[in-house]
Amino acid sequence: MGHVIKILHTTFGLFGNVFGILLFLAPLITFKRIIMKRSTEKFSGVPYLMSLFNCLFSAWYGLPFVSANNTLLTVLASIGGGLEAIYVLIFLIFAPKREKIKMSGTLFVVLSIFSIVALVSVLTLHGNKRKLLCGLAFAITCIMMFAAPLTVMRQVIKSKSVEYMPFFLSLSVFNSSTSWAIYGLLGKDPFIIVPNAIGTLLGSVQLILYAIYRDNKGEGKKDEMNGSIETGLGKFQEKKLDCVENEMQKNITEKNMEANKMDYEL
């Protein structure tokens, strides 16, 4: 039985890696749009910072001297950390000045916290105490990563549009967190179970919101465009009418002058 559980544990770890890589690759569509438009528009950079924060602690927690049998977690987190760092860099390049300052400050805090926790765990703690500190840091940052899209979810509900909540990102969150939650259950690791169970729940909510509002994608922008077109046409018609009216007034004036001239000659 123990051998079967070990195989299943590794299997779901591999599933978690596959779905996790898809999760980290999901924003490529968003960043292609950002690069092409040279603007971050209304996209939020917070989820990518939180993902980077989580990747740092995930990679650290999975190391053999911190927790046993979690090497697959380190492999995924290392790949994800590299991708998230690229996303954050692109966001910093194309974000408005105010957003750049905010993002840079948050990035500094993220790197500082990770460095402090990593140094404290290596230099002062050993065994279960090291695992407890790193496990708590990993679980908290994991929950923060999954909770980061809450602002986007609120925007979806408010605008009734899923334009800024990509479907593949939501689907990848659900698949990845579900796989890792099962992995944690099989490995009896509460630091992996709890945050990924929350991620599964939030991923489900995102998919439900997408199902409700998927037909409204970009509708607000279309209405705004239509309004602009209608306004422009209205102004054009007004100018046209003014021109016709002026022309008629001019013709009447000319005829009156001709009539007065004829009367004078008579």
PDB file of C-alpha atoms in Angstrom:
ATOM      1  CA  MET A   1       0.000   0.000   0.000  1.00  0.00           C
ATOM      2  CA  GLY A   2       2.843   2.365   0.886  1.00  0.00           C
ATOM      3  CA  HIS A   3       4.463   1.668  -2.484  1.00  0.00           C
ATOM      4  CA  VAL A   4       1.225   2.544  -4.335  1.00  0.00           C
ATOM      5  CA  ILE A   5       0.864   5.807  -2.374  1.00  0.00           C
ATOM      6  CA  LYS A   6       4.458   6.694  -3.226  1.00  0.00           C
ATOM      7  CA  ILE A   7       3.798   6.128  -6.953  1.00  0.00           C
ATOM      8  CA  LEU A   8       0.594   8.184  -6.801  1.00  0.00           C
ATOM      9  CA  HIS A   9       2.440  10.897  -4.876  1.00  0.00           C
ATOM     10  CA  THR A  10       5.060  11.139  -7.637  1.00  0.00           C
ATOM     11  CA  THR A  11       2.402  10.933 -10.363  1.00  0.00           C
ATOM     12  CA  PHE A  12       0.376  13.853  -9.003  1.00  0.00           C
ATOM     13  CA  GLY A  13       3.625  15.743  -8.492  1.00  0.00           C
ATOM     14  CA  LEU A  14       4.330  15.308 -12.201  1.00  0.00           C
ATOM     15  CA  PHE A  15       0.757  16.378 -13.023  1.00  0.00           C
ATOM     16  CA  GLY A  16       1.314  19.394 -10.810  1.00  0.00           C
ATOM     17  CA  ASN A  17       4.468  20.237 -12.753  1.00  0.00           C
ATOM     18  CA  VAL A  18       2.727  19.964 -16.127  1.00  0.00           C
ATOM     19  CA  PHE A  19      -0.290  22.037 -15.063  1.00  0.00           C
ATOM     20  CA  GLY A  20       1.977  24.410 -13.147  1.00  0.00           C
ATOM     21  CA  ILE A  21       4.108  25.117 -16.231  1.00  0.00           C
ATOM     22  CA  LEU A  22       0.906  25.716 -18.218  1.00  0.00           C
ATOM     23  CA  LEU A  23      -0.161  28.101 -15.445  1.00  0.00           C
ATOM     24  CA  PHE A  24       3.100  30.034 -15.727  1.00  0.00           C
ATOM     25  CA  LEU A  25       2.844  30.083 -19.539  1.00  0.00           C
ATOM     26  CA  ALA A  26      -0.808  31.237 -19.533  1.00  0.00           C
ATOM     27  CA  PRO A  27       0.055  34.993 -19.254  1.00  0.00           C
ATOM     28  CA  LEU A  28       1.995  34.861 -22.552  1.00  0.00           C
ATOM     29  CA  ILE A  29      -1.160  35.961 -24.407  1.00  0.00           C
ATOM     30  CA  THR A  30      -1.588  38.882 -22.022  1.00  0.00           C
ATOM     31  CA  PHE A  31       2.040  39.989 -22.324  1.00  0.00           C
ATOM     32  CA  LYS A  32       1.976  39.666 -26.109  1.00  0.00           C
ATOM     33  CA  ARG A  33      -0.903  42.164 -26.028  1.00  0.00           C
ATOM     34  CA  ILE A  34       0.994  44.443 -23.608  1.00  0.00           C
ATOM     35  CA  ILE A  35       4.113  44.445 -25.816  1.00  0.00           C
ATOM     36  CA  MET A  36       2.122  45.057 -29.012  1.00  0.00           C
ATOM     37  CA  LYS A  37       0.140  47.937 -27.469  1.00  0.00           C
ATOM     38  CA  ARG A  38       3.149  49.130 -25.428  1.00  0.00           C
ATOM     39  CA  SER A  39       0.785  49.600 -22.494  1.00  0.00           C
ATOM     40  CA  THR A  40      -0.324  47.524 -19.491  1.00  0.00           C
ATOM     41  CA  GLU A  41      -3.854  48.975 -19.915  1.00  0.00           C
ATOM     42  CA  LYS A  42      -6.013  47.846 -16.960  1.00  0.00           C
ATOM     43  CA  PHE A  43      -4.049  44.663 -16.276  1.00  0.00           C
ATOM     44  CA  SER A  44      -2.733  44.318 -12.750  1.00  0.00           C
ATOM     45  CA  GLY A  45       0.908  43.484 -12.035  1.00  0.00           C
ATOM     46  CA  VAL A  46       0.142  42.259  -8.508  1.00  0.00           C
ATOM     47  CA  PRO A  47      -0.597  38.604  -9.483  1.00  0.00           C
ATOM     48  CA  TYR A  48       2.814  38.296 -11.180  1.00  0.00           C
ATOM     49  CA  LEU A  49       4.653  39.739  -8.188  1.00  0.00           C
ATOM     50  CA  MET A  50       2.797  37.393  -5.849  1.00  0.00           C
ATOM     51  CA  SER A  51       3.564  34.462  -8.150  1.00  0.00           C
ATOM     52  CA  LEU A  52       7.272  35.373  -8.089  1.00  0.00           C
ATOM     53  CA  PHE A  53       7.110  35.679  -4.293  1.00  0.00           C
ATOM     54  CA  ASN A  54       5.540  32.223  -4.061  1.00  0.00           C
ATOM     55  CA  CYS A  55       8.018  30.665  -6.518  1.00  0.00           C
ATOM     56  CA  LEU A  56      10.950  31.812  -4.393  1.00  0.00           C
ATOM     57  CA  PHE A  57       9.560  30.196  -1.244  1.00  0.00           C
ATOM     58  CA  SER A  58       8.288  27.115  -3.124  1.00  0.00           C
ATOM     59  CA  ALA A  59      11.741  26.450  -4.550  1.00  0.00           C
ATOM     60  CA  TRP A  60      13.278  26.936  -1.102  1.00  0.00           C
ATOM     61  CA  TYR A  61      10.738  24.757   0.726  1.00  0.00           C
ATOM     62  CA  GLY A  62      11.200  21.895  -1.759  1.00  0.00           C
ATOM     63  CA  LEU A  63      14.943  21.648  -1.189  1.00  0.00           C
ATOM     64  CA  PRO A  64      16.016  18.376   0.553  1.00  0.00           C
ATOM     65  CA  PHE A  65      17.570  20.150   3.564  1.00  0.00           C
ATOM     66  CA  VAL A  66      14.255  21.925   4.255  1.00  0.00           C
ATOM     67  CA  SER A  67      11.602  19.264   3.490  1.00  0.00           C
ATOM     68  CA  ALA A  68      11.934  15.676   2.269  1.00  0.00           C
ATOM     69  CA  ASN A  69      10.457  14.247  -0.968  1.00  0.00           C
ATOM     70  CA  ASN A  70       9.430  17.617  -2.437  1.00  0.00           C
ATOM     71  CA  THR A  71      12.076  18.008  -5.152  1.00  0.00           C
ATOM     72  CA  LEU A  72       9.371  18.213  -7.841  1.00  0.00           C
ATOM     73  CA  LEU A  73       8.131  21.363  -6.129  1.00  0.00           C
ATOM     74  CA  THR A  74      11.581  22.952  -6.448  1.00  0.00           C
ATOM     75  CA  VAL A  75      11.819  22.010 -10.134  1.00  0.00           C
ATOM     76  CA  LEU A  76       8.472  23.659 -10.954  1.00  0.00           C
ATOM     77  CA  ALA A  77       9.142  26.717  -8.803  1.00  0.00           C
ATOM     78  CA  SER A  78      12.541  27.295 -10.461  1.00  0.00           C
ATOM     79  CA  ILE A  79      10.956  27.291 -13.941  1.00  0.00           C
ATOM     80  CA  GLY A  80       8.040  29.413 -12.767  1.00  0.00           C
ATOM     81  CA  GLY A  81      10.292  31.881 -10.960  1.00  0.00           C
ATOM     82  CA  GLY A  82      12.271  32.535 -14.134  1.00  0.00           C
ATOM     83  CA  LEU A  83       9.100  33.132 -16.160  1.00  0.00           C
ATOM     84  CA  GLU A  84       7.498  35.343 -13.505  1.00  0.00           C
ATOM     85  CA  ALA A  85      10.671  37.446 -13.294  1.00  0.00           C
ATOM     86  CA  ILE A  86      10.417  38.068 -17.063  1.00  0.00           C
ATOM     87  CA  TYR A  87       6.720  39.014 -16.737  1.00  0.00           C
ATOM     88  CA  VAL A  88       7.460  41.460 -13.929  1.00  0.00           C
ATOM     89  CA  LEU A  89      10.276  43.035 -15.974  1.00  0.00           C
ATOM     90  CA  ILE A  90       7.986  43.500 -19.009  1.00  0.00           C
ATOM     91  CA  PHE A  91       5.285  44.984 -16.773  1.00  0.00           C
ATOM     92  CA  LEU A  92       7.796  47.438 -15.297  1.00  0.00           C
ATOM     93  CA  ILE A  93       8.865  48.531 -18.797  1.00  0.00           C
ATOM     94  CA  PHE A  94       5.366  49.271 -20.113  1.00  0.00           C
ATOM     95  CA  ALA A  95       3.509  50.311 -16.934  1.00  0.00           C
ATOM     96  CA  PRO A  96       2.649  53.990 -16.223  1.00  0.00           C
ATOM     97  CA  LYS A  97       5.168  55.867 -14.070  1.00  0.00           C
ATOM     98  CA  ARG A  98       3.069  55.678 -10.901  1.00  0.00           C
ATOM     99  CA  GLU A  99       2.537  51.933 -11.365  1.00  0.00           C
ATOM    100  CA  LYS A 100       6.288  51.425 -11.985  1.00  0.00           C
ATOM    101  CA  ILE A 101       7.158  53.055  -8.661  1.00  0.00           C
ATOM    102  CA  LYS A 102       4.550  50.955  -6.848  1.00  0.00           C
ATOM    103  CA  MET A 103       5.720  47.727  -8.508  1.00  0.00           C
ATOM    104  CA  SER A 104       9.423  48.469  -7.870  1.00  0.00           C
ATOM    105  CA  GLY A 105       8.757  49.108  -4.192  1.00  0.00           C
ATOM    106  CA  THR A 106       6.741  45.899  -3.835  1.00  0.00           C
ATOM    107  CA  LEU A 107       9.452  43.918  -5.662  1.00  0.00           C
ATOM    108  CA  PHE A 108      12.083  45.246  -3.241  1.00  0.00           C
ATOM    109  CA  VAL A 109       9.950  44.171  -0.268  1.00  0.00           C
ATOM    110  CA  VAL A 110       9.393  40.703  -1.803  1.00  0.00           C
ATOM    111  CA  LEU A 111      13.112  40.072  -2.362  1.00  0.00           C
ATOM    112  CA  SER A 112      14.015  41.447   1.076  1.00  0.00           C
ATOM    113  CA  ILE A 113      11.534  39.201   2.929  1.00  0.00           C
ATOM    114  CA  PHE A 114      12.681  36.113   1.045  1.00  0.00           C
ATOM    115  CA  SER A 115      16.352  36.865   1.715  1.00  0.00           C
ATOM    116  CA  ILE A 116      15.732  37.344   5.460  1.00  0.00           C
ATOM    117  CA  VAL A 117      13.686  34.131   5.827  1.00  0.00           C
ATOM    118  CA  ALA A 118      16.198  32.094   3.802  1.00  0.00           C
ATOM    119  CA  LEU A 119      19.172  33.350   5.837  1.00  0.00           C
ATOM    120  CA  VAL A 120      17.417  32.849   9.190  1.00  0.00           C
ATOM    121  CA  SER A 121      16.358  29.294   8.258  1.00  0.00           C
ATOM    122  CA  VAL A 122      19.869  28.299   7.199  1.00  0.00           C
ATOM    123  CA  LEU A 123      21.917  30.034   9.911  1.00  0.00           C
ATOM    124  CA  THR A 124      19.764  29.662  13.033  1.00  0.00           C
ATOM    125  CA  LEU A 125      17.218  26.843  12.538  1.00  0.00           C
ATOM    126  CA  HIS A 126      17.490  23.089  12.007  1.00  0.00           C
ATOM    127  CA  GLY A 127      15.197  20.103  11.390  1.00  0.00           C
ATOM    128  CA  ASN A 128      11.469  20.608  12.039  1.00  0.00           C
ATOM    129  CA  LYS A 129      11.917  24.231  13.101  1.00  0.00           C
ATOM    130  CA  ARG A 130      13.440  25.074   9.708  1.00  0.00           C
ATOM    131  CA  LYS A 131      10.649  23.187   7.937  1.00  0.00           C
ATOM    132  CA  LEU A 132       8.016  24.983  10.039  1.00  0.00           C
ATOM    133  CA  LEU A 133       9.323  28.481   9.231  1.00  0.00           C
ATOM    134  CA  CYS A 134       9.836  27.805   5.512  1.00  0.00           C
ATOM    135  CA  GLY A 135       6.550  25.867   5.291  1.00  0.00           C
ATOM    136  CA  LEU A 136       4.578  28.736   6.813  1.00  0.00           C
ATOM    137  CA  ALA A 137       6.271  31.242   4.482  1.00  0.00           C
ATOM    138  CA  PHE A 138       5.524  28.980   1.497  1.00  0.00           C
ATOM    139  CA  ALA A 139       1.860  28.468   2.501  1.00  0.00           C
ATOM    140  CA  ILE A 140       1.234  32.186   3.148  1.00  0.00           C
ATOM    141  CA  THR A 141       2.783  33.300  -0.155  1.00  0.00           C
ATOM    142  CA  CYS A 142       0.891  30.543  -1.976  1.00  0.00           C
ATOM    143  CA  ILE A 143      -2.416  31.819  -0.558  1.00  0.00           C
ATOM    144  CA  MET A 144      -1.403  35.378  -1.487  1.00  0.00           C
ATOM    145  CA  MET A 145      -0.705  34.238  -5.055  1.00  0.00           C
ATOM    146  CA  PHE A 146      -4.109  32.585  -5.376  1.00  0.00           C
ATOM    147  CA  ALA A 147      -5.837  35.537  -3.696  1.00  0.00           C
ATOM    148  CA  ALA A 148      -4.148  38.145  -5.924  1.00  0.00           C
ATOM    149  CA  PRO A 149      -6.749  37.784  -8.752  1.00  0.00           C
ATOM    150  CA  LEU A 150      -9.535  38.752  -6.298  1.00  0.00           C
ATOM    151  CA  THR A 151      -9.209  42.370  -7.477  1.00  0.00           C
ATOM    152  CA  VAL A 152      -9.634  41.185 -11.066  1.00  0.00           C
ATOM    153  CA  MET A 153     -12.643  39.062 -10.048  1.00  0.00           C
ATOM    154  CA  ARG A 154     -14.216  42.124  -8.445  1.00  0.00           C
ATOM    155  CA  GLN A 155     -13.624  44.060 -11.669  1.00  0.00           C
ATOM    156  CA  VAL A 156     -15.282  41.246 -13.655  1.00  0.00           C
ATOM    157  CA  ILE A 157     -18.382  41.378 -11.435  1.00  0.00           C
ATOM    158  CA  LYS A 158     -18.490  45.186 -11.564  1.00  0.00           C
ATOM    159  CA  SER A 159     -17.985  45.524 -15.342  1.00  0.00           C
ATOM    160  CA  LYS A 160     -19.751  42.247 -16.224  1.00  0.00           C
ATOM    161  CA  SER A 161     -16.869  41.560 -18.634  1.00  0.00           C
ATOM    162  CA  VAL A 162     -14.070  38.944 -18.556  1.00  0.00           C
ATOM    163  CA  GLU A 163     -11.757  40.941 -20.846  1.00  0.00           C
ATOM    164  CA  TYR A 164      -9.102  41.291 -18.138  1.00  0.00           C
ATOM    165  CA  MET A 165      -9.437  37.777 -16.696  1.00  0.00           C
ATOM    166  CA  PRO A 166      -7.932  35.342 -19.257  1.00  0.00           C
ATOM    167  CA  PHE A 167      -9.707  31.968 -19.383  1.00  0.00           C
ATOM    168  CA  PHE A 168      -6.556  29.824 -19.698  1.00  0.00           C
ATOM    169  CA  LEU A 169      -5.056  31.484 -16.618  1.00  0.00           C
ATOM    170  CA  SER A 170      -8.160  30.653 -14.561  1.00  0.00           C
ATOM    171  CA  LEU A 171      -8.259  27.070 -15.883  1.00  0.00           C
ATOM    172  CA  SER A 172      -4.548  26.571 -15.169  1.00  0.00           C
ATOM    173  CA  VAL A 173      -4.973  27.841 -11.604  1.00  0.00           C
ATOM    174  CA  PHE A 174      -7.723  25.289 -11.003  1.00  0.00           C
ATOM    175  CA  ASN A 175      -5.838  22.331 -12.552  1.00  0.00           C
ATOM    176  CA  SER A 176      -2.504  23.124 -10.932  1.00  0.00           C
ATOM    177  CA  SER A 177      -3.848  23.776  -7.427  1.00  0.00           C
ATOM    178  CA  THR A 178      -6.025  20.630  -7.542  1.00  0.00           C
ATOM    179  CA  SER A 179      -3.047  18.451  -8.530  1.00  0.00           C
ATOM    180  CA  TRP A 180      -0.834  19.894  -5.791  1.00  0.00           C
ATOM    181  CA  ALA A 181      -3.597  19.592  -3.178  1.00  0.00           C
ATOM    182  CA  ILE A 182      -3.852  15.840  -3.922  1.00  0.00           C
ATOM    183  CA  TYR A 183      -0.036  15.628  -3.921  1.00  0.00           C
ATOM    184  CA  GLY A 184      -0.025  17.221  -0.465  1.00  0.00           C
ATOM    185  CA  LEU A 185      -2.711  14.822   0.812  1.00  0.00           C
ATOM    186  CA  LEU A 186      -0.744  11.787  -0.361  1.00  0.00           C
ATOM    187  CA  GLY A 187       2.440  13.186   1.178  1.00  0.00           C
ATOM    188  CA  LYS A 188       0.616  14.272   4.369  1.00  0.00           C
ATOM    189  CA  ASP A 189       2.051  17.773   4.077  1.00  0.00           C
ATOM    190  CA  PRO A 190      -0.351  20.434   5.460  1.00  0.00           C
ATOM    191  CA  PHE A 191       1.810  23.259   4.101  1.00  0.00           C
ATOM    192  CA  ILE A 192       1.001  22.042   0.583  1.00  0.00           C
ATOM    193  CA  ILE A 193      -2.594  20.891   1.210  1.00  0.00           C
ATOM    194  CA  VAL A 194      -4.089  24.058   2.740  1.00  0.00           C
ATOM    195  CA  PRO A 195      -2.984  26.748   0.240  1.00  0.00           C
ATOM    196  CA  ASN A 196      -3.695  24.569  -2.796  1.00  0.00           C
ATOM    197  CA  ALA A 197      -7.160  23.660  -1.486  1.00  0.00           C
ATOM    198  CA  ILE A 198      -7.848  27.405  -1.270  1.00  0.00           C
ATOM    199  CA  GLY A 199      -6.410  27.794  -4.786  1.00  0.00           C
ATOM    200  CA  THR A 200      -8.794  25.099  -6.066  1.00  0.00           C
ATOM    201  CA  LEU A 201     -11.744  26.943  -4.533  1.00  0.00           C
ATOM    202  CA  LEU A 202     -10.727  30.332  -5.969  1.00  0.00           C
ATOM    203  CA  GLY A 203      -9.981  28.754  -9.349  1.00  0.00           C
ATOM    204  CA  SER A 204     -13.499  27.296  -9.359  1.00  0.00           C
ATOM    205  CA  VAL A 205     -14.988  30.734  -8.630  1.00  0.00           C
ATOM    206  CA  GLN A 206     -12.998  32.265 -11.509  1.00  0.00           C
ATOM    207  CA  LEU A 207     -14.269  29.601 -13.924  1.00  0.00           C
ATOM    208  CA  ILE A 208     -17.850  30.169 -12.753  1.00  0.00           C
ATOM    209  CA  LEU A 209     -17.482  33.930 -13.311  1.00  0.00           C
ATOM    210  CA  TYR A 210     -16.062  33.273 -16.759  1.00  0.00           C
ATOM    211  CA  ALA A 211     -19.037  31.035 -17.613  1.00  0.00           C
ATOM    212  CA  ILE A 212     -21.456  33.763 -16.489  1.00  0.00           C
ATOM    213  CA  TYR A 213     -19.821  36.751 -18.222  1.00  0.00           C
ATOM    214  CA  ARG A 214     -17.945  35.166 -21.165  1.00  0.00           C
ATOM    215  CA  ASP A 215     -20.389  36.621 -23.741  1.00  0.00           C
ATOM    216  CA  ASN A 216     -19.729  40.178 -22.494  1.00  0.00           C
ATOM    217  CA  LYS A 217     -16.026  40.281 -23.378  1.00  0.00           C
ATOM    218  CA  GLY A 218     -15.049  43.768 -24.562  1.00  0.00           C
ATOM    219  CA  GLU A 219     -18.686  44.923 -24.678  1.00  0.00           C
ATOM    220  CA  GLY A 220     -18.044  48.098 -22.712  1.00  0.00           C
ATOM    221  CA  LYS A 221     -15.322  49.129 -25.124  1.00  0.00           C
ATOM    222  CA  LYS A 222     -17.593  48.449 -28.112  1.00  0.00           C
ATOM    223  CA  ASP A 223     -20.382  50.579 -26.611  1.00  0.00           C
ATOM    224  CA  GLU A 224     -17.919  53.382 -26.001  1.00  0.00           C
ATOM    225  CA  MET A 225     -16.722  53.143 -29.609  1.00  0.00           C
ATOM    226  CA  ASN A 226     -20.279  53.136 -30.922  1.00  0.00           C
ATOM    227  CA  GLY A 227     -21.057  56.148 -28.786  1.00  0.00           C
ATOM    228  CA  SER A 228     -18.042  57.979 -30.208  1.00  0.00           C
ATOM    229  CA  ILE A 229     -19.083  57.134 -33.768  1.00  0.00           C
ATOM    230  CA  GLU A 230     -22.636  58.298 -33.130  1.00  0.00           C
ATOM    231  CA  THR A 231     -21.398  61.512 -31.570  1.00  0.00           C
ATOM    232  CA  GLY A 232     -19.083  62.118 -34.506  1.00  0.00           C
ATOM    233  CA  LEU A 233     -21.877  61.495 -37.023  1.00  0.00           C
ATOM    234  CA  GLY A 234     -24.172  63.807 -35.084  1.00  0.00           C
ATOM    235  CA  LYS A 235     -21.623  66.616 -35.208  1.00  0.00           C
ATOM    236  CA  PHE A 236     -21.076  66.020 -38.906  1.00  0.00           C
ATOM    237  CA  GLN A 237     -24.823  66.253 -39.580  1.00  0.00           C
ATOM    238  CA  GLU A 238     -25.066  69.464 -37.565  1.00  0.00           C
ATOM    239  CA  LYS A 239     -22.237  71.045 -39.572  1.00  0.00           C
ATOM    240  CA  LYS A 240     -23.860  69.919 -42.807  1.00  0.00           C
ATOM    241  CA  LEU A 241     -27.197  71.466 -41.818  1.00  0.00           C
ATOM    242  CA  ASP A 242     -25.466  74.706 -40.830  1.00  0.00           C
ATOM    243  CA  CYS A 243     -23.769  74.876 -44.231  1.00  0.00           C
ATOM    244  CA  VAL A 244     -27.077  74.318 -46.067  1.00  0.00           C
ATOM    245  CA  GLU A 245     -28.817  76.927 -43.930  1.00  0.00           C
ATOM    246  CA  ASN A 246     -26.051  79.468 -44.560  1.00  0.00           C
ATOM    247  CA  GLU A 247     -26.162  78.780 -48.285  1.00  0.00           C
ATOM    248  CA  MET A 248     -29.946  79.287 -48.366  1.00  0.00           C
ATOM    249  CA  GLN A 249     -29.632  82.509 -46.381  1.00  0.00           C
ATOM    250  CA  LYS A 250     -26.995  83.742 -48.808  1.00  0.00           C
ATOM    251  CA  ASN A 251     -29.207  82.971 -51.824  1.00  0.00           C
ATOM    252  CA  ILE A 252     -32.185  84.782 -50.273  1.00  0.00           C
ATOM    253  CA  THR A 253     -30.000  87.825 -49.545  1.00  0.00           C
ATOM    254  CA  GLU A 254     -28.685  87.880 -53.116  1.00  0.00           C
ATOM    255  CA  LYS A 255     -32.229  87.659 -54.544  1.00  0.00           C
ATOM    256  CA  ASN A 256     -33.403  90.465 -52.287  1.00  0.00           C
ATOM    257  CA  MET A 257     -30.504  92.642 -53.444  1.00  0.00           C
ATOM    258  CA  GLU A 258     -31.334  91.906 -57.097  1.00  0.00           C
ATOM    259  CA  ALA A 259     -35.010  92.758 -56.492  1.00  0.00           C
ATOM    260  CA  ASN A 260     -34.073  96.025 -54.788  1.00  0.00           C
ATOM    261  CA  LYS A 261     -31.753  96.885 -57.685  1.00  0.00           C
ATOM    262  CA  MET A 262     -34.526  96.309 -60.246  1.00  0.00           C
ATOM    263  CA  ASP A 263     -36.923  98.474 -58.227  1.00  0.00           C
ATOM    264  CA  TYR A 264     -34.305 101.231 -58.107  1.00  0.00           C
ATOM    265  CA  GLU A 265     -33.771 101.082 -61.876  1.00  0.00           C
ATOM    266  CA  LEU A 266     -37.509 101.297 -62.474  1.00  0.00           C
TER     267      LEU A 266
END
